Amino acid sequence: MTEALCAQAGFSVWAGLGVALVPCPHAAAPTGGPSYLQVTDVAAARHLGTDWLTPRTLPPNSTRFLDHVRAHPEAVAEQEILA
């Protein structure tokens, strides 16, 4: 999948190079790390899901996260695209 997306973006991946598609780093990310190249206009999508054991009580933060995603799925998806 990564090689196909890179090809759509107009560059190729060399064997052993270690390319990964990741979200943009935050402005506060440390400098001197990996190099980033913005990849745009490629047909990429991902599906996110959550699983948990139904008899288990989730921690409060997990419950708030799930409540938020359930209440605002379109907003959550849009934030991911714009981030």
mmCIF file with all atom_site columns, C-alpha atoms in Angstrom:
data_model
loop_
_atom_site.group_PDB
_atom_site.id
_atom_site.type_symbol
_atom_site.label_atom_id
_atom_site.label_alt_id
_atom_site.label_comp_id
_atom_site.label_asym_id
_atom_site.label_entity_id
_atom_site.label_seq_id
_atom_site.pdbx_PDB_ins_code
_atom_site.Cartn_x
_atom_site.Cartn_y
_atom_site.Cartn_z
_atom_site.occupancy
_atom_site.B_iso_or_equiv
_atom_site.pdbx_formal_charge
_atom_site.auth_seq_id
_atom_site.auth_comp_id
_atom_site.auth_asym_id
_atom_site.auth_atom_id
_atom_site.pdbx_PDB_model_num
ATOM 1  C CA . MET A 1 1  ? 0.000   0.000  0.000  1.00 0.00 ? 1  MET A CA 1
ATOM 2  C CA . THR A 1 2  ? 2.778   2.460  0.929  1.00 0.00 ? 2  THR A CA 1
ATOM 3  C CA . GLU A 1 3  ? 4.656   1.891  -2.325 1.00 0.00 ? 3  GLU A CA 1
ATOM 4  C CA . ALA A 1 4  ? 1.465   2.375  -4.347 1.00 0.00 ? 4  ALA A CA 1
ATOM 5  C CA . LEU A 1 5  ? 0.665   5.658  -2.574 1.00 0.00 ? 5  LEU A CA 1
ATOM 6  C CA . CYS A 1 6  ? 4.225   6.899  -3.086 1.00 0.00 ? 6  CYS A CA 1
ATOM 7  C CA . ALA A 1 7  ? 3.979   6.042  -6.794 1.00 0.00 ? 7  ALA A CA 1
ATOM 8  C CA . GLN A 1 8  ? 0.697   7.991  -7.020 1.00 0.00 ? 8  GLN A CA 1
ATOM 9  C CA . ALA A 1 9  ? 2.465   10.944 -5.395 1.00 0.00 ? 9  ALA A CA 1
ATOM 10 C CA . GLY A 1 10 ? 5.238   10.758 -8.000 1.00 0.00 ? 10 GLY A CA 1
ATOM 11 C CA . PHE A 1 11 ? 8.170   9.118  -6.234 1.00 0.00 ? 11 PHE A CA 1
ATOM 12 C CA . SER A 1 12 ? 9.437   5.597  -5.695 1.00 0.00 ? 12 SER A CA 1
ATOM 13 C CA . VAL A 1 13 ? 10.580  3.769  -2.579 1.00 0.00 ? 13 VAL A CA 1
ATOM 14 C CA . TRP A 1 14 ? 13.973  2.141  -2.536 1.00 0.00 ? 14 TRP A CA 1
ATOM 15 C CA . ALA A 1 15 ? 14.390  -1.206 -0.827 1.00 0.00 ? 15 ALA A CA 1
ATOM 16 C CA . GLY A 1 16 ? 15.420  -0.811 2.797  1.00 0.00 ? 16 GLY A CA 1
ATOM 17 C CA . LEU A 1 17 ? 14.720  2.929  2.880  1.00 0.00 ? 17 LEU A CA 1
ATOM 18 C CA . GLY A 1 18 ? 12.184  2.720  5.706  1.00 0.00 ? 18 GLY A CA 1
ATOM 19 C CA . VAL A 1 19 ? 9.391   4.936  4.377  1.00 0.00 ? 19 VAL A CA 1
ATOM 20 C CA . ALA A 1 20 ? 6.222   5.374  6.426  1.00 0.00 ? 20 ALA A CA 1
ATOM 21 C CA . LEU A 1 21 ? 3.104   7.467  5.872  1.00 0.00 ? 21 LEU A CA 1
ATOM 22 C CA . VAL A 1 22 ? 2.397   9.347  9.102  1.00 0.00 ? 22 VAL A CA 1
ATOM 23 C CA . PRO A 1 23 ? 0.372   12.403 10.151 1.00 0.00 ? 23 PRO A CA 1
ATOM 24 C CA . CYS A 1 24 ? 2.107   15.773 10.042 1.00 0.00 ? 24 CYS A CA 1
ATOM 25 C CA . PRO A 1 25 ? 4.243   16.293 13.146 1.00 0.00 ? 25 PRO A CA 1
ATOM 26 C CA . HIS A 1 26 ? 3.194   18.909 15.667 1.00 0.00 ? 26 HIS A CA 1
ATOM 27 C CA . ALA A 1 27 ? 5.026   22.234 15.630 1.00 0.00 ? 27 ALA A CA 1
ATOM 28 C CA . ALA A 1 28 ? 6.566   21.274 18.976 1.00 0.00 ? 28 ALA A CA 1
ATOM 29 C CA . ALA A 1 29 ? 8.093   18.071 17.568 1.00 0.00 ? 29 ALA A CA 1
ATOM 30 C CA . PRO A 1 30 ? 11.842  17.753 18.176 1.00 0.00 ? 30 PRO A CA 1
ATOM 31 C CA . THR A 1 31 ? 14.107  18.801 15.328 1.00 0.00 ? 31 THR A CA 1
ATOM 32 C CA . GLY A 1 32 ? 16.857  16.685 13.859 1.00 0.00 ? 32 GLY A CA 1
ATOM 33 C CA . GLY A 1 33 ? 14.635  13.664 13.388 1.00 0.00 ? 33 GLY A CA 1
ATOM 34 C CA . PRO A 1 34 ? 13.394  12.119 10.156 1.00 0.00 ? 34 PRO A CA 1
ATOM 35 C CA . SER A 1 35 ? 12.749  14.070 6.968  1.00 0.00 ? 35 SER A CA 1
ATOM 36 C CA . TYR A 1 36 ? 9.121   14.660 5.974  1.00 0.00 ? 36 TYR A CA 1
ATOM 37 C CA . LEU A 1 37 ? 7.656   14.996 2.496  1.00 0.00 ? 37 LEU A CA 1
ATOM 38 C CA . GLN A 1 38 ? 4.021   16.008 2.180  1.00 0.00 ? 38 GLN A CA 1
ATOM 39 C CA . VAL A 1 39 ? 2.014   13.547 0.092  1.00 0.00 ? 39 VAL A CA 1
ATOM 40 C CA . THR A 1 40 ? -1.203  14.987 -1.339 1.00 0.00 ? 40 THR A CA 1
ATOM 41 C CA . ASP A 1 41 ? -3.777  14.105 -3.959 1.00 0.00 ? 41 ASP A CA 1
ATOM 42 C CA . VAL A 1 42 ? -3.521  10.348 -3.592 1.00 0.00 ? 42 VAL A CA 1
ATOM 43 C CA . ALA A 1 43 ? -6.403  7.940  -3.222 1.00 0.00 ? 43 ALA A CA 1
ATOM 44 C CA . ALA A 1 44 ? -5.859  6.897  0.378  1.00 0.00 ? 44 ALA A CA 1
ATOM 45 C CA . ALA A 1 45 ? -8.281  6.120  3.154  1.00 0.00 ? 45 ALA A CA 1
ATOM 46 C CA . ARG A 1 46 ? -8.208  4.327  6.435  1.00 0.00 ? 46 ARG A CA 1
ATOM 47 C CA . HIS A 1 47 ? -10.818 2.895  8.686  1.00 0.00 ? 47 HIS A CA 1
ATOM 48 C CA . LEU A 1 48 ? -10.575 3.227  12.422 1.00 0.00 ? 48 LEU A CA 1
ATOM 49 C CA . GLY A 1 49 ? -12.410 1.084  14.880 1.00 0.00 ? 49 GLY A CA 1
ATOM 50 C CA . THR A 1 50 ? -12.634 0.377  18.560 1.00 0.00 ? 50 THR A CA 1
ATOM 51 C CA . ASP A 1 51 ? -13.090 -2.850 20.445 1.00 0.00 ? 51 ASP A CA 1
ATOM 52 C CA . TRP A 1 52 ? -13.620 -3.599 24.084 1.00 0.00 ? 52 TRP A CA 1
ATOM 53 C CA . LEU A 1 53 ? -15.014 -6.367 26.211 1.00 0.00 ? 53 LEU A CA 1
ATOM 54 C CA . THR A 1 54 ? -18.637 -5.500 26.896 1.00 0.00 ? 54 THR A CA 1
ATOM 55 C CA . PRO A 1 55 ? -18.706 -6.815 30.488 1.00 0.00 ? 55 PRO A CA 1
ATOM 56 C CA . ARG A 1 56 ? -15.654 -4.678 31.334 1.00 0.00 ? 56 ARG A CA 1
ATOM 57 C CA . THR A 1 57 ? -16.128 -1.162 32.677 1.00 0.00 ? 57 THR A CA 1
ATOM 58 C CA . LEU A 1 58 ? -14.067 1.273  30.648 1.00 0.00 ? 58 LEU A CA 1
ATOM 59 C CA . PRO A 1 59 ? -11.929 3.951  32.310 1.00 0.00 ? 59 PRO A CA 1
ATOM 60 C CA . PRO A 1 60 ? -13.580 7.405  32.369 1.00 0.00 ? 60 PRO A CA 1
ATOM 61 C CA . ASN A 1 61 ? -11.333 8.866  29.632 1.00 0.00 ? 61 ASN A CA 1
ATOM 62 C CA . SER A 1 62 ? -12.095 5.956  27.305 1.00 0.00 ? 62 SER A CA 1
ATOM 63 C CA . THR A 1 63 ? -15.807 6.370  27.932 1.00 0.00 ? 63 THR A CA 1
ATOM 64 C CA . ARG A 1 64 ? -15.628 10.117 27.195 1.00 0.00 ? 64 ARG A CA 1
ATOM 65 C CA . PHE A 1 65 ? -13.684 9.432  23.981 1.00 0.00 ? 65 PHE A CA 1
ATOM 66 C CA . LEU A 1 66 ? -16.246 6.890  22.760 1.00 0.00 ? 66 LEU A CA 1
ATOM 67 C CA . ASP A 1 67 ? -19.138 9.180  23.704 1.00 0.00 ? 67 ASP A CA 1
ATOM 68 C CA . HIS A 1 68 ? -17.530 12.012 21.733 1.00 0.00 ? 68 HIS A CA 1
ATOM 69 C CA . VAL A 1 69 ? -16.920 9.886  18.625 1.00 0.00 ? 69 VAL A CA 1
ATOM 70 C CA . ARG A 1 70 ? -20.469 8.512  18.726 1.00 0.00 ? 70 ARG A CA 1
ATOM 71 C CA . ALA A 1 71 ? -21.978 11.984 19.135 1.00 0.00 ? 71 ALA A CA 1
ATOM 72 C CA . HIS A 1 72 ? -19.848 13.684 16.445 1.00 0.00 ? 72 HIS A CA 1
ATOM 73 C CA . PRO A 1 73 ? -18.604 11.101 13.892 1.00 0.00 ? 73 PRO A CA 1
ATOM 74 C CA . GLU A 1 74 ? -18.547 13.536 10.959 1.00 0.00 ? 74 GLU A CA 1
ATOM 75 C CA . ALA A 1 75 ? -16.643 16.184 12.944 1.00 0.00 ? 75 ALA A CA 1
ATOM 76 C CA . VAL A 1 76 ? -14.113 13.612 14.149 1.00 0.00 ? 76 VAL A CA 1
ATOM 77 C CA . ALA A 1 77 ? -13.551 12.367 10.583 1.00 0.00 ? 77 ALA A CA 1
ATOM 78 C CA . GLU A 1 78 ? -13.189 15.935 9.264  1.00 0.00 ? 78 GLU A CA 1
ATOM 79 C CA . GLN A 1 79 ? -10.605 16.790 11.957 1.00 0.00 ? 79 GLN A CA 1
ATOM 80 C CA . GLU A 1 80 ? -8.571  13.778 10.929 1.00 0.00 ? 80 GLU A CA 1
ATOM 81 C CA . ILE A 1 81 ? -8.612  14.882 7.287  1.00 0.00 ? 81 ILE A CA 1
ATOM 82 C CA . LEU A 1 82 ? -7.670  18.480 8.097  1.00 0.00 ? 82 LEU A CA 1
ATOM 83 C CA . ALA A 1 83 ? -5.034  17.660 10.724 1.00 0.00 ? 83 ALA A CA 1
#
